[in-house]
Amino acid sequence: MARLHVVTGKGGTGKTTVAAAMALSLAEQGKRVLLVEVEGRQGLAQLFDVPPLPYVERRIAQGPGGGDVFALAVDAEAALLEYLDMYYHLGRAGKALDKVGAIDFVTTIAPGLRDVLLTGKVYEATRRKSHGRLAYDAVVLDAPPTGRIAPFLNVNHEVADLAKVGPIRNQADAIMGMLRSDVTRIHLVTLLEEMPVQETLDAVGQLEALDLRIGSIVVNMVRNSPLDDDALALAVKEKLPATEIGKGLRSAGIAVSKGLVATLVAEARDHAVRVGLERENRDRIDALGKKVTTLPLLPDGIDQGALFDLAEELRA
Ligand SMILES: Nc1ncnc2c1ncn2[C@@H]1O[C@H](COP(=O)(O)OP(=O)(O)O)[C@@H](O)[C@H]1O
Ligand SMILES: [Mg+2]
């Protein structure tokens, strides 16, 4: 049922990367997927290594399943002009407004209006029909970060409170209706670190209080420890056997000194402590009772190939 996938997370956790990988994973045979960004950062253009995206939907990639991924960078000013044109046929007059800076003024002075325009555009693209069928099989939104996601998605509820009747009220109700329905799922990207996990827990609480639906928690950049549980337990106490470490180093052709072994034992302790903290954070995520997906830390960073690898992981 879900066709609108909203991807949020603390900044730097991989929101843009995961949104792009999700769009690719949804682009199965013949499917058309729209990947939308609303933060004005041109993160998608950077990720796919193309020139900055204009306010036009254009094909940006082909999914591993042979479908198409289109991308759109929504710009609030352009969305307002489009809106004025659609409802008031203000085409040329609208452009004149823009020249005198009125549009900039309006969207800056009322930050809530910005979110109304951005969510309005996402709503329009998600339900758009062409040739009697949906223009896009799925829309993936690289959304604002966890700290802003609840007010962002709820802005049309505020509008509905202000406009008691009329077309603006109807539009606001329709957008909230879609965002709260089976059509929409919100995915939260996190790392297994204290702050992003805390923000994830807070955001889940805020979103559910607004009747918005969580899809999955995506734990990104997961590193698997090369040590088993017994070794980790020893490592925490700095009790890994020094003689064995020395033997291993020598057999690898490395000159061994006492200082080297001590340094490695200390590093192993730090590693084991970190693994312990990651496990605690994972427990806090699991306690939410949501579907959890993990994505590995790709050691060489994210290029096109890596995006496809992450898309395959998501699909699996
Ligand atoms: N699974 C991963 N493995 C390796 N690097 C990653 C992974 N996911 C994201 N990154 C890198 O982390 C950085 C932040 O990712 P980005 O998607 O821009 O985060 P956000 O949109 O949340 O700010 C980028 O440099 C990106 O290439
Ligand atoms: Mg981003």
XYZ file of C-alpha atoms and ligand atoms in Angstrom:
344
model
C 0.000 0.000 0.000
C 2.735 2.497 0.952
C 3.730 4.735 -1.951
C 5.117 7.756 -0.130
C 8.268 6.953 1.839
C 9.463 9.762 4.089
C 13.094 9.377 5.169
C 14.288 11.338 8.194
C 17.132 11.061 10.710
C 19.638 13.196 12.558
C 21.877 15.140 10.162
C 24.880 13.116 9.028
C 23.357 9.698 9.732
C 22.878 9.038 5.996
C 19.366 10.316 5.322
C 20.104 11.400 1.757
C 22.090 8.233 1.027
C 19.361 5.956 2.391
C 16.594 7.863 0.561
C 18.487 7.434 -2.721
C 19.162 3.743 -2.075
C 15.498 3.237 -1.189
C 14.397 4.891 -4.436
C 16.738 2.602 -6.392
C 15.471 -0.458 -4.535
C 11.874 0.474 -5.395
C 12.690 0.946 -9.069
C 11.833 -2.568 -10.112
C 11.003 -3.641 -13.640
C 9.174 -0.790 -15.329
C 8.459 1.067 -12.058
C 8.738 4.828 -11.890
C 10.037 6.295 -8.660
C 10.388 9.971 -7.754
C 13.114 10.993 -5.311
C 12.403 14.402 -3.779
C 14.561 16.724 -1.722
C 13.212 19.769 0.098
C 16.119 21.187 2.035
C 17.668 23.186 -0.791
C 21.036 21.504 -0.422
C 21.290 19.832 -3.821
C 22.362 16.693 -1.986
C 20.851 14.437 -4.667
C 22.750 16.116 -7.491
C 25.983 15.666 -5.539
C 25.209 12.054 -4.760
C 24.391 11.144 -8.368
C 27.153 13.386 -9.691
C 24.958 15.510 -11.942
C 24.630 19.338 -12.221
C 22.321 21.055 -9.695
C 18.715 19.992 -10.202
C 16.313 22.644 -11.481
C 12.693 22.653 -10.325
C 11.881 19.984 -12.877
C 11.534 16.234 -12.526
C 14.231 14.513 -14.494
C 15.487 10.981 -14.783
C 18.570 10.561 -12.667
C 19.213 6.810 -12.585
C 17.965 3.408 -13.529
C 17.218 0.936 -10.729
C 18.899 -2.476 -10.593
C 15.467 -3.883 -11.499
C 15.290 -1.756 -14.650
C 12.817 0.865 -13.413
C 13.448 4.592 -13.513
C 14.371 6.969 -10.726
C 13.464 10.614 -11.289
C 14.695 13.374 -9.007
C 13.218 16.698 -7.992
C 14.635 19.439 -5.785
C 11.574 21.300 -4.545
C 12.106 24.960 -4.040
C 9.520 26.820 -1.942
C 9.583 29.976 -4.088
C 9.055 28.020 -7.307
C 6.334 25.967 -5.621
C 4.562 29.188 -4.620
C 4.684 30.522 -8.193
C 3.352 27.203 -9.441
C 0.577 27.357 -6.858
C -0.392 30.923 -7.755
C -0.397 29.992 -11.417
C -2.532 26.919 -10.842
C -5.159 28.564 -8.677
C -5.111 32.180 -9.819
C -3.572 31.952 -13.311
C -0.989 34.460 -12.190
C 1.749 33.172 -14.488
C 3.337 36.438 -15.655
C 2.114 38.491 -12.727
C 3.581 35.868 -10.413
C 6.993 36.262 -12.045
C 6.710 40.019 -11.597
C 6.005 39.435 -7.919
C 9.149 37.375 -7.737
C 11.192 40.210 -9.243
C 10.257 42.619 -6.508
C 11.259 39.993 -3.947
C 7.736 39.581 -2.625
C 7.869 35.815 -2.836
C 11.146 35.654 -1.018
C 9.630 37.920 1.601
C 6.542 35.788 2.033
C 8.380 32.470 2.279
C 10.988 33.880 4.681
C 8.644 35.700 6.980
C 6.400 32.702 7.380
C 8.556 29.582 7.755
C 5.388 27.554 8.191
C 4.298 28.623 4.715
C 7.485 27.164 3.311
C 6.566 23.760 4.765
C 2.992 24.092 3.457
C 4.350 24.594 -0.060
C 6.892 21.776 0.192
C 4.438 19.210 1.565
C 1.862 20.411 -0.962
C 4.234 19.632 -3.819
C 5.012 16.163 -2.422
C 1.279 15.500 -2.090
C 0.669 16.622 -5.668
C 3.431 14.396 -7.077
C 2.314 11.372 -5.047
C -1.268 11.459 -6.316
C -0.616 12.815 -9.814
C -2.217 10.853 -12.628
C -1.037 10.656 -16.185
C -2.737 8.642 -18.916
C -5.254 7.356 -16.398
C -2.675 5.860 -14.050
C -0.413 7.103 -11.292
C 2.516 9.105 -12.651
C 4.819 7.527 -10.024
C 4.587 4.102 -8.440
C 6.438 5.445 -5.408
C 7.759 8.752 -4.078
C 10.724 8.856 -1.684
C 11.245 12.061 0.276
C 14.633 13.074 1.650
C 12.884 14.908 4.473
C 13.984 17.437 7.108
C 15.947 15.992 10.049
C 14.394 14.284 13.086
C 14.364 17.519 15.098
C 12.054 19.157 12.529
C 10.155 16.248 11.030
C 7.066 16.297 13.267
C 6.194 20.012 12.776
C 7.082 19.679 9.066
C 4.631 16.826 8.456
C 2.013 18.351 10.743
C 2.019 21.863 9.265
C -1.195 21.273 7.329
C -2.950 20.395 10.547
C -2.048 23.895 11.766
C -3.356 25.346 8.508
C -6.613 23.436 8.917
C -6.952 25.046 12.345
C -6.583 28.516 10.828
C -8.762 28.028 7.756
C -12.088 26.735 9.006
C -13.680 26.363 5.567
C -12.879 26.841 1.906
C -10.339 25.539 -0.623
C -7.289 26.071 1.600
C -8.954 24.073 4.365
C -9.844 21.308 1.899
C -6.303 21.120 0.555
C -4.844 21.011 4.094
C -7.241 18.249 5.117
C -6.427 16.257 1.990
C -2.670 16.482 2.623
C -3.022 15.437 6.282
C -5.306 12.633 5.151
C -2.644 11.243 2.845
C 0.188 11.657 5.355
C -1.771 9.764 8.023
C -3.017 7.030 5.695
C -1.617 3.689 4.568
C -0.094 5.490 1.600
C 2.614 7.081 3.769
C 5.387 5.516 5.822
C 8.098 7.337 7.754
C 11.528 5.731 7.977
C 14.080 6.903 10.535
C 17.798 6.579 9.825
C 20.136 6.310 12.793
C 23.617 5.319 13.821
C 24.204 3.215 16.933
C 25.302 6.280 18.875
C 23.720 8.011 21.842
C 22.470 11.230 20.196
C 20.973 9.881 16.949
C 19.299 7.050 18.854
C 17.831 9.489 21.388
C 16.546 11.698 18.545
C 15.038 8.635 16.872
C 13.188 7.642 20.047
C 11.952 11.224 20.538
C 10.814 11.543 16.919
C 8.942 8.217 16.974
C 7.040 9.434 20.042
C 6.229 12.801 18.450
C 5.170 11.306 15.106
C 2.947 8.655 16.651
C 1.317 11.267 18.875
C 0.319 13.013 15.617
C -1.145 9.789 14.183
C 1.658 9.474 11.638
C 2.920 6.012 10.778
C 6.415 4.635 11.212
C 7.688 2.310 8.484
C 11.088 1.152 9.654
C 14.183 2.164 11.551
C 17.269 2.015 9.348
C 20.445 1.468 11.357
C 23.147 2.770 9.052
C 26.934 2.412 8.921
C 27.034 -0.785 10.963
C 30.505 -2.208 11.579
C 30.825 -5.829 12.529
C 33.466 -6.624 15.118
C 36.169 -9.101 14.089
C 36.185 -10.314 17.716
C 33.770 -12.911 19.089
C 31.944 -12.408 22.407
C 34.622 -14.198 24.482
C 37.387 -12.094 22.965
C 35.357 -8.916 23.473
C 34.861 -9.797 27.150
C 38.623 -10.222 27.562
C 39.371 -7.091 25.549
C 37.222 -4.869 27.791
C 39.329 -5.950 30.777
C 42.572 -5.579 28.796
C 43.099 -9.303 29.342
C 43.696 -10.384 25.745
C 46.755 -12.713 25.946
C 49.846 -10.621 25.158
C 51.918 -13.663 24.217
C 49.381 -14.729 21.565
C 49.235 -11.207 20.143
C 53.041 -11.158 19.986
C 53.078 -14.514 18.180
C 50.515 -13.333 15.673
C 52.428 -10.154 14.945
C 55.718 -11.999 14.479
C 54.155 -14.544 12.135
C 52.918 -11.564 10.071
C 56.496 -10.307 9.872
C 56.097 -7.407 12.263
C 58.816 -6.486 14.737
C 57.285 -6.766 18.190
C 58.014 -4.500 21.135
C 56.361 -4.427 24.534
C 54.976 -0.953 23.781
C 53.351 -2.139 20.555
C 51.477 -4.978 22.254
C 50.339 -2.672 25.080
C 49.060 -0.123 22.540
C 47.130 -2.803 20.675
C 45.599 -4.116 23.896
C 44.453 -0.573 24.768
C 42.972 -0.148 21.269
C 41.173 -3.466 21.585
C 39.713 -2.248 24.891
C 38.402 0.954 23.261
C 36.952 -1.128 20.436
C 35.238 -3.534 22.848
C 33.811 -0.645 24.866
C 32.406 0.874 21.663
C 30.862 -2.451 20.628
C 29.235 -2.640 24.070
C 27.747 0.845 23.675
C 26.526 -0.005 20.176
C 24.761 -3.064 21.543
C 23.083 -0.980 24.256
C 21.899 1.483 21.599
C 20.668 -1.361 19.432
C 18.657 -2.666 22.414
C 17.043 0.772 22.810
C 16.074 0.705 19.116
C 14.726 -2.842 19.341
C 12.632 -1.862 22.387
C 10.570 0.363 20.066
C 9.144 -2.796 18.543
C 9.482 -1.460 14.979
C 10.872 -3.138 11.915
C 14.653 -2.599 11.921
C 16.882 -2.731 8.840
C 20.654 -2.524 9.024
C 23.033 -1.207 6.398
C 26.782 -1.783 6.575
C 29.432 0.922 6.761
C 30.938 0.823 3.287
C 34.671 1.381 3.822
C 35.278 3.237 0.559
C 32.413 5.704 1.013
C 29.416 6.182 -1.252
C 29.647 6.174 -5.032
C 27.089 4.902 -7.557
C 28.170 1.290 -7.081
C 27.859 1.606 -3.312
C 24.342 3.040 -3.695
C 23.332 -0.019 -5.683
C 24.827 -2.271 -2.982
C 22.784 -0.472 -0.321
C 19.689 -0.698 -2.539
C 20.157 -4.473 -2.767
C 20.497 -4.692 1.030
C 17.268 -2.726 1.470
C 15.490 -4.876 -1.032
C 16.597 -8.056 0.729
N 26.452 3.015 4.699
C 27.383 3.964 4.544
N 28.693 3.614 4.431
C 29.645 4.558 4.278
N 29.420 5.875 4.216
C 28.140 6.295 4.320
C 27.051 5.375 4.474
N 25.901 6.087 4.537
C 26.248 7.392 4.424
N 27.589 7.529 4.284
C 28.349 8.784 4.168
O 28.060 9.584 5.324
C 27.989 10.958 4.995
C 26.617 11.515 5.411
O 25.617 10.911 4.601
P 24.350 11.738 4.059
O 23.500 10.783 3.314
O 24.786 12.959 3.341
O 23.706 12.123 5.464
P 22.503 13.141 5.805
O 21.700 13.331 4.571
O 21.780 12.444 6.907
O 23.169 14.386 6.302
C 28.238 11.058 3.497
O 29.592 11.342 3.296
C 27.908 9.656 3.000
O 28.637 9.337 1.820
Mg 21.205 15.059 3.477
